[in-house]
mmCIF file with all atom_site columns, C-alpha atoms in Angstrom:
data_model
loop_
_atom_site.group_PDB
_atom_site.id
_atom_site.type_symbol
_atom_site.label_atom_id
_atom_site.label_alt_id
_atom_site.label_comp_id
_atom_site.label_asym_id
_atom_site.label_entity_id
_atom_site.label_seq_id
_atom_site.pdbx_PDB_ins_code
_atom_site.Cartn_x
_atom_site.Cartn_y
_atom_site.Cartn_z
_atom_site.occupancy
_atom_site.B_iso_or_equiv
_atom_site.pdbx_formal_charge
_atom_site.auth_seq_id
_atom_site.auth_comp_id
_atom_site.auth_asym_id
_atom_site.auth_atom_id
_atom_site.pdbx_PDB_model_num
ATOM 1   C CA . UNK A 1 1   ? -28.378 8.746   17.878  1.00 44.00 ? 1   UNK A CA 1
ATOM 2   C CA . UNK A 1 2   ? -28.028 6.567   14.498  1.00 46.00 ? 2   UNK A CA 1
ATOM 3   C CA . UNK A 1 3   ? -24.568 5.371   13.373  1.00 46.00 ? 3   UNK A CA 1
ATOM 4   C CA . UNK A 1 4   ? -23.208 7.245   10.614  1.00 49.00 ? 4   UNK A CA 1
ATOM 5   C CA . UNK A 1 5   ? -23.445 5.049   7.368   1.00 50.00 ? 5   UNK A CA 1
ATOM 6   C CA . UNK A 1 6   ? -19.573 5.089   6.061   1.00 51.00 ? 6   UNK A CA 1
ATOM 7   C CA . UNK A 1 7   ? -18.799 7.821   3.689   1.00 50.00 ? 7   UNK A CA 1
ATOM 8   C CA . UNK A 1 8   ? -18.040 6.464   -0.057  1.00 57.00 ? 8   UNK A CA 1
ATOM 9   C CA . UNK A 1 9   ? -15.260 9.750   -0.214  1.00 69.00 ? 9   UNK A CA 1
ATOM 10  C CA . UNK A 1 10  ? -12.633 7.385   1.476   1.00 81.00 ? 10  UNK A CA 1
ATOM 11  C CA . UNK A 1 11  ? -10.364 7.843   4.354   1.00 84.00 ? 11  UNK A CA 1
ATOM 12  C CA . UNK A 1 12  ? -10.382 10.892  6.421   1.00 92.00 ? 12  UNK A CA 1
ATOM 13  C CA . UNK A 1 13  ? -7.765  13.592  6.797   1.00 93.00 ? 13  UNK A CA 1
ATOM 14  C CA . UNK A 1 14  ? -6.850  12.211  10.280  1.00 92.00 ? 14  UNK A CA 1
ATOM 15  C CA . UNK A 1 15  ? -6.717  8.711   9.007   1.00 94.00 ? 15  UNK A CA 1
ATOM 16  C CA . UNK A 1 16  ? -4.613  9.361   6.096   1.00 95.00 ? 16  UNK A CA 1
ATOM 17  C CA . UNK A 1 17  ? -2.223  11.473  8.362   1.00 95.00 ? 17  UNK A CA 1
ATOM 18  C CA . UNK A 1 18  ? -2.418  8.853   10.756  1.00 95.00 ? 18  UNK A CA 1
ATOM 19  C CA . UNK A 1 19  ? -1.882  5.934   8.448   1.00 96.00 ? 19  UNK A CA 1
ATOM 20  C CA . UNK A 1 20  ? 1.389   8.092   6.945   1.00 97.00 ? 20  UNK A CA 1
ATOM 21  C CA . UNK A 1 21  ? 3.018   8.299   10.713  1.00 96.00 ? 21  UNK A CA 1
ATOM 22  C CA . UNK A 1 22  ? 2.829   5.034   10.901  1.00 97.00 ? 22  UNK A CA 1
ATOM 23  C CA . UNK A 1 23  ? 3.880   3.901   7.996   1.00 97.00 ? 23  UNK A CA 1
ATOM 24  C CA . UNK A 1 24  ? 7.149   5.505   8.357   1.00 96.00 ? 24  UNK A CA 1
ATOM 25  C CA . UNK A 1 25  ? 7.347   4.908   12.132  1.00 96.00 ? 25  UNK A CA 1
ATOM 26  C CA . UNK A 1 26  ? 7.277   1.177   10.598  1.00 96.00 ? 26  UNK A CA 1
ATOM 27  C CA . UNK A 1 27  ? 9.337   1.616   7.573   1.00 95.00 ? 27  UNK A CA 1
ATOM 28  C CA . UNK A 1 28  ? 12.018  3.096   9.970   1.00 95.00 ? 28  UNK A CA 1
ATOM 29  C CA . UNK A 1 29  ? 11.981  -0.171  12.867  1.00 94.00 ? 29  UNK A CA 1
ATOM 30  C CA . UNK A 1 30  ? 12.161  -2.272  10.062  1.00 94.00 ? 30  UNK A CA 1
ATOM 31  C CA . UNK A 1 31  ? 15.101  -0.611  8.123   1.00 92.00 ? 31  UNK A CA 1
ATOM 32  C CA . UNK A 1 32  ? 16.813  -0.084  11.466  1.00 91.00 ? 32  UNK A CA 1
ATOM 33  C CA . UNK A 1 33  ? 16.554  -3.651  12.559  1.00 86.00 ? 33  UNK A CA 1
ATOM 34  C CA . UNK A 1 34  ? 14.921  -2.910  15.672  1.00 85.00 ? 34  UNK A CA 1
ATOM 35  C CA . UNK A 1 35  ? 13.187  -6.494  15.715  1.00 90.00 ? 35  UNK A CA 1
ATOM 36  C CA . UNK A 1 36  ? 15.638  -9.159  16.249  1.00 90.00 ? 36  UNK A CA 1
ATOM 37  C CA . UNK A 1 37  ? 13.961  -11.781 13.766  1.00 93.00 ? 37  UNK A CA 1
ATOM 38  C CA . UNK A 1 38  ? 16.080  -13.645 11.364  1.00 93.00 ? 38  UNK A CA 1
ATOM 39  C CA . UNK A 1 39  ? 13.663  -13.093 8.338   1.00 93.00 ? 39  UNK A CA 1
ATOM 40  C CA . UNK A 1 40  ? 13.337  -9.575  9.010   1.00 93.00 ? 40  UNK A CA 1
ATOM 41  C CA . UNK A 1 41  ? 16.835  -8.505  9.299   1.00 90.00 ? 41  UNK A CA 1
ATOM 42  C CA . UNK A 1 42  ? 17.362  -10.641 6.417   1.00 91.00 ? 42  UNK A CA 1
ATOM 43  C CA . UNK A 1 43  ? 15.251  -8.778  3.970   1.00 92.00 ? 43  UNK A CA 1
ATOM 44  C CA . UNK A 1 44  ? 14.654  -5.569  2.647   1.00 92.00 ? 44  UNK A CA 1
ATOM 45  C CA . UNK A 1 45  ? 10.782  -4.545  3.521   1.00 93.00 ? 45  UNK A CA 1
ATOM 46  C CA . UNK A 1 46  ? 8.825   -1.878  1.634   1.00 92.00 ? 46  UNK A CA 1
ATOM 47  C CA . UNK A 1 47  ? 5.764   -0.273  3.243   1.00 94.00 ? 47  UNK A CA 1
ATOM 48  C CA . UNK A 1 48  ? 3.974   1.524   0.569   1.00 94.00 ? 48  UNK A CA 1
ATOM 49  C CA . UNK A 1 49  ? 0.667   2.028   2.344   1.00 95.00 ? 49  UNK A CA 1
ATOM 50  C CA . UNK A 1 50  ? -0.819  1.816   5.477   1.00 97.00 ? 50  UNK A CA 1
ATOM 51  C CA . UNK A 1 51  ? -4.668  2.010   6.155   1.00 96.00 ? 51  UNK A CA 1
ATOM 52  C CA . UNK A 1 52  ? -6.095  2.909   9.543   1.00 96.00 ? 52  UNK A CA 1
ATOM 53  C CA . UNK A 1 53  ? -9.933  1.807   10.375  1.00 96.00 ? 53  UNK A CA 1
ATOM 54  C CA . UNK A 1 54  ? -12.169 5.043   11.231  1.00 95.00 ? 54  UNK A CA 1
ATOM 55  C CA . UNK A 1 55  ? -11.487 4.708   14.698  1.00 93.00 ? 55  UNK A CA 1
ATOM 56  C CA . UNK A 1 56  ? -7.555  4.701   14.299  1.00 94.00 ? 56  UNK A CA 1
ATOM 57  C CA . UNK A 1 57  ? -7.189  1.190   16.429  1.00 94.00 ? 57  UNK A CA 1
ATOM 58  C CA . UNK A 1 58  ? -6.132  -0.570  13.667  1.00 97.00 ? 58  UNK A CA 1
ATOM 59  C CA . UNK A 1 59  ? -3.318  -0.397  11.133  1.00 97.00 ? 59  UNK A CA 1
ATOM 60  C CA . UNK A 1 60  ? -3.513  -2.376  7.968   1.00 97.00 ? 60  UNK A CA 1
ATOM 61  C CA . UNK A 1 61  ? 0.088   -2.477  6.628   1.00 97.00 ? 61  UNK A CA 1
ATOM 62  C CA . UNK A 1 62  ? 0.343   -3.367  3.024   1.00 96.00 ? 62  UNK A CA 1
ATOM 63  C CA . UNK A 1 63  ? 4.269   -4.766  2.440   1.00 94.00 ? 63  UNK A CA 1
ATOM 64  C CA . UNK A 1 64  ? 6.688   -5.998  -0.423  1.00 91.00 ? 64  UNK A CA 1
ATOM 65  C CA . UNK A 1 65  ? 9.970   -7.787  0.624   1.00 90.00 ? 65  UNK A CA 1
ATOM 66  C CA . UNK A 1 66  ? 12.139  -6.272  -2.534  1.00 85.00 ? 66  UNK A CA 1
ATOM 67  C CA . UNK A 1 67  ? 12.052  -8.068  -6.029  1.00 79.00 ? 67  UNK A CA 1
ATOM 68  C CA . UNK A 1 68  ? 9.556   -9.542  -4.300  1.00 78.00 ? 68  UNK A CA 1
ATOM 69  C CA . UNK A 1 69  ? 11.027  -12.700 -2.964  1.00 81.00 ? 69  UNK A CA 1
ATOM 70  C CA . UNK A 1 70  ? 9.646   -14.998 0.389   1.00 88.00 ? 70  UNK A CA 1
ATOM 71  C CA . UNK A 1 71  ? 6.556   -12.713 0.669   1.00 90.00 ? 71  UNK A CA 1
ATOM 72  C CA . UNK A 1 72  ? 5.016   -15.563 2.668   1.00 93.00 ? 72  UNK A CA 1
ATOM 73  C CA . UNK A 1 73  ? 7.838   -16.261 5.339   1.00 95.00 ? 73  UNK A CA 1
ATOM 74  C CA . UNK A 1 74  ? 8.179   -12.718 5.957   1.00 95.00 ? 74  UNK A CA 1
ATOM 75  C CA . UNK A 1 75  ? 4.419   -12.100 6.242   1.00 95.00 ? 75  UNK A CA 1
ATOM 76  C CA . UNK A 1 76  ? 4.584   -15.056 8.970   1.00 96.00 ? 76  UNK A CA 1
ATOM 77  C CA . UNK A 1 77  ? 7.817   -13.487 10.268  1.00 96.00 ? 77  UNK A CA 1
ATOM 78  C CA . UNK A 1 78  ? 5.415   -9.805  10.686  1.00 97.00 ? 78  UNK A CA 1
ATOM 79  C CA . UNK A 1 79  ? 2.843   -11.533 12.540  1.00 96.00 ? 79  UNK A CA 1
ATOM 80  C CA . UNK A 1 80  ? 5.184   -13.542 14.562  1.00 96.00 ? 80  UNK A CA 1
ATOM 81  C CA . UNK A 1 81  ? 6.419   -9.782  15.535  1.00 97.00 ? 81  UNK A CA 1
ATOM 82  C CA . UNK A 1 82  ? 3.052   -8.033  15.656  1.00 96.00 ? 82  UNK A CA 1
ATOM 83  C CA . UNK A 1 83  ? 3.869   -7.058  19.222  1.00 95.00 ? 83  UNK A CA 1
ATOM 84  C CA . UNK A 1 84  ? 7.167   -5.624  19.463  1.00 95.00 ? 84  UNK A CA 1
ATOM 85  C CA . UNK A 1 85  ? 6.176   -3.732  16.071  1.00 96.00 ? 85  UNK A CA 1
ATOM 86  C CA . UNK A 1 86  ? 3.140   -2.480  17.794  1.00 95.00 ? 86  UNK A CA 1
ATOM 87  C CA . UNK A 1 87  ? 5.184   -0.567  20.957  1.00 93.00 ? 87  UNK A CA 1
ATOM 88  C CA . UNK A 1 88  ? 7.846   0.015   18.463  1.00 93.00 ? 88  UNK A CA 1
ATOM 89  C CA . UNK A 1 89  ? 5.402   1.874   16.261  1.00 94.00 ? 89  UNK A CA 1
ATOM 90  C CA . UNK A 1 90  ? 3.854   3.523   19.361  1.00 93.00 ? 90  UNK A CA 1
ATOM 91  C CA . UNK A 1 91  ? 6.939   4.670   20.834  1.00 92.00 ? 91  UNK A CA 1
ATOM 92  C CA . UNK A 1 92  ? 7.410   6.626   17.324  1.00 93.00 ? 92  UNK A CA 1
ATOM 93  C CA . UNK A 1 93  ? 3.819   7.647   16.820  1.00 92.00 ? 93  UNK A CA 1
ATOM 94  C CA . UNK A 1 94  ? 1.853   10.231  19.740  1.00 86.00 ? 94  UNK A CA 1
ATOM 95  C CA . UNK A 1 95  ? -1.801  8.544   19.915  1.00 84.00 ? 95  UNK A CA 1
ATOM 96  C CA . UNK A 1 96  ? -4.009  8.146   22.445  1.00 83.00 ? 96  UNK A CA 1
ATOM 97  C CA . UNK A 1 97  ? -3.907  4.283   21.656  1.00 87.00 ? 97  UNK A CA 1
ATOM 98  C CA . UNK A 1 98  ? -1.528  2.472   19.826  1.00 90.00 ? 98  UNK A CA 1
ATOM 99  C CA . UNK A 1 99  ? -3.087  0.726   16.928  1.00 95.00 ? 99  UNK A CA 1
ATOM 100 C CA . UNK A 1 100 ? -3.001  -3.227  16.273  1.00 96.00 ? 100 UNK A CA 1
ATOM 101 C CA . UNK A 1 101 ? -1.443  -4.227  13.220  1.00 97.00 ? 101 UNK A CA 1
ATOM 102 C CA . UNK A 1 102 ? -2.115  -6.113  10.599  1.00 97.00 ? 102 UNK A CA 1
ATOM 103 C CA . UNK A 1 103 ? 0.170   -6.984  7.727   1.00 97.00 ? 103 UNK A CA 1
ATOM 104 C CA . UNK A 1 104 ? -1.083  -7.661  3.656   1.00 95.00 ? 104 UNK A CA 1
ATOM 105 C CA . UNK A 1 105 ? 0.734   -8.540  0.876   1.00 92.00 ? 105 UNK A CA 1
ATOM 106 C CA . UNK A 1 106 ? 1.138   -4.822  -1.451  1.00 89.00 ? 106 UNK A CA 1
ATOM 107 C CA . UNK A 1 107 ? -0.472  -5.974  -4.504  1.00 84.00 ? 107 UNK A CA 1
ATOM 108 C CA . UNK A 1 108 ? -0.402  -2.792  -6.401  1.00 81.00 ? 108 UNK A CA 1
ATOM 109 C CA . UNK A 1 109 ? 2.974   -4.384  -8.071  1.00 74.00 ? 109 UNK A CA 1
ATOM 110 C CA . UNK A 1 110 ? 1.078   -7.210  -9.341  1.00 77.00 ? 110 UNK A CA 1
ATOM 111 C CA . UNK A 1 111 ? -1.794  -4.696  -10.548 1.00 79.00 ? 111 UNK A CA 1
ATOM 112 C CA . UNK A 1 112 ? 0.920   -2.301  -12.430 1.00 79.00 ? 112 UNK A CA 1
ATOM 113 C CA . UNK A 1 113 ? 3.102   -5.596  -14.007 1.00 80.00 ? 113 UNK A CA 1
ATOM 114 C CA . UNK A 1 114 ? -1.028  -6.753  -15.326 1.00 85.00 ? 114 UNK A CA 1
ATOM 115 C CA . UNK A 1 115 ? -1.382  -3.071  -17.151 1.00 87.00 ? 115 UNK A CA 1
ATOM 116 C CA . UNK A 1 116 ? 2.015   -3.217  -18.197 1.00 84.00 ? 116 UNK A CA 1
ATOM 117 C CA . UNK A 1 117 ? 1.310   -6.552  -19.672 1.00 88.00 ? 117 UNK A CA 1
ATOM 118 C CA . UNK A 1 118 ? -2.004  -5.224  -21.345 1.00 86.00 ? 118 UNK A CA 1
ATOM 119 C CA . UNK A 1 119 ? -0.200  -2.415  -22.548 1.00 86.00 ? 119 UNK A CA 1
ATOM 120 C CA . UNK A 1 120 ? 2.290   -4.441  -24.930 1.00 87.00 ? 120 UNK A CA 1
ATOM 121 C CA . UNK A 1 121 ? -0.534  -6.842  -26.113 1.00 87.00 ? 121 UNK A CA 1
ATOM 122 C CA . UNK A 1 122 ? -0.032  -6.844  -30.186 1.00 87.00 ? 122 UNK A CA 1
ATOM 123 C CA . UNK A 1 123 ? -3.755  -5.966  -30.443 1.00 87.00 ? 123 UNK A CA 1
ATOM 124 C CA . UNK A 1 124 ? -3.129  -2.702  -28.113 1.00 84.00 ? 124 UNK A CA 1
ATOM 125 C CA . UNK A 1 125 ? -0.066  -1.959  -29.674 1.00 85.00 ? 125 UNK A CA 1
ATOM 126 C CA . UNK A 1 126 ? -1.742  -2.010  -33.179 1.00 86.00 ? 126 UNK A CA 1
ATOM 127 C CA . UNK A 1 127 ? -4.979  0.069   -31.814 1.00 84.00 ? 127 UNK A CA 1
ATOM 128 C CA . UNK A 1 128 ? -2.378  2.765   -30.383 1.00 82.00 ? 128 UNK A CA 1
ATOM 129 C CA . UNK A 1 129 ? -0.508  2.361   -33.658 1.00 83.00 ? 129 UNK A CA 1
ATOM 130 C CA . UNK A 1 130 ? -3.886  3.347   -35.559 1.00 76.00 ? 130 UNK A CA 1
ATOM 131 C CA . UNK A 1 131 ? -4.349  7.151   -36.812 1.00 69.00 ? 131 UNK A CA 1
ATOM 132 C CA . UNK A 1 132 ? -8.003  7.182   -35.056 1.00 60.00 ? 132 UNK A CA 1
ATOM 133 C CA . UNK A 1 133 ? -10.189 9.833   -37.232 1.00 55.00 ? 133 UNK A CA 1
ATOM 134 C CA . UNK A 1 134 ? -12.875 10.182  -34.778 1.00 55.00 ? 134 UNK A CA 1
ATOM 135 C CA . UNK A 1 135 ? -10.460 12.745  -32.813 1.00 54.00 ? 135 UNK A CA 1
ATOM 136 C CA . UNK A 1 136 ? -9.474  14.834  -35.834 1.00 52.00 ? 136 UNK A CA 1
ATOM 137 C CA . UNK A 1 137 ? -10.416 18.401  -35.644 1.00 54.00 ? 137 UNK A CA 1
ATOM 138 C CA . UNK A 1 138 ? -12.708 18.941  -38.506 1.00 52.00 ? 138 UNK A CA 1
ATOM 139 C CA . UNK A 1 139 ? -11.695 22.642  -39.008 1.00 52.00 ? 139 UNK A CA 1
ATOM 140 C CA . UNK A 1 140 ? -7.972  22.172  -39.076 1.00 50.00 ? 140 UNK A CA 1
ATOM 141 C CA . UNK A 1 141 ? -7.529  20.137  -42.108 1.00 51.00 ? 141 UNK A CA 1
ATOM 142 C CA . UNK A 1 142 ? -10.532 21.065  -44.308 1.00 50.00 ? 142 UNK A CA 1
ATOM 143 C CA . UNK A 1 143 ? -10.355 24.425  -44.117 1.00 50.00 ? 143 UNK A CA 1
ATOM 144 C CA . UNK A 1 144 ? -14.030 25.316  -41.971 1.00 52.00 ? 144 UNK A CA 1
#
């Protein structure tokens, strides 16, 4: 039997409900303090998203210390941590096997701040400022 080629619709249900247990199952050790790491119990950690593979065996965890400060000392501090996070998050979360985790950087901050940015460029702001006649209704005004 061939492999299936990877769908181009996304995740699946299961991974997306999957990936949502254990991003709070994570959210919650970390806010609790359940890792006795300097760094971590130092900071306050977001988890926006997680992302699990097809097969559910591993756990991409996208993160944001808040306001953003020593993203790179409390990646290293995750890592460092992977472990006791793992059987932390598998305590939390019923699966057959408890995924491996990997930690990113959540760069959908960075990707709103660059539109937000864009956005307030003089040149948009005078576009948006424009009366644009191309979306007039012809009927309204001139009486067809």
């Amino acid at each position: 039997m061939m492999a299936q080629k990877p769908s181009q619709a996304g995740p699946s249900q299961r991974q997306q409900r999957v990936a949502e247990l254990v991003r709070h199952a994570l959210a919650e050790v970390l806010q609790r303090g359940d890792v006795q790491d300097p760094t971590l119990s130092s900071h306050v950690i977001t988890v926006p998203e997680v992302r699990m593979s097809p097969d559910l065996k591993l756990a991409t965890a996208y993160i944001m210390p808040l306001g953003g400060q020593d993203e790179a000392p409390v990646l290293a501090a995750l890592d460092r941590n992977r472990k006791v996070l793992r059987q932390e998050v598998a305590r939390r979360v019923n699966l057959k096997y408890a995924p491996e985790l990997r930690f990113r950087r959540d760069e959908t901050f960075d990707e709103a701040a660059r539109i937000d940015r864009l956005l307030r460029d003089e040149r948009v702001q005078r576009d948006l400022a424009r009366p644009d006649d191309s979306d007039a209704e012809p009927d309204a005004d001139s009486g067809h």
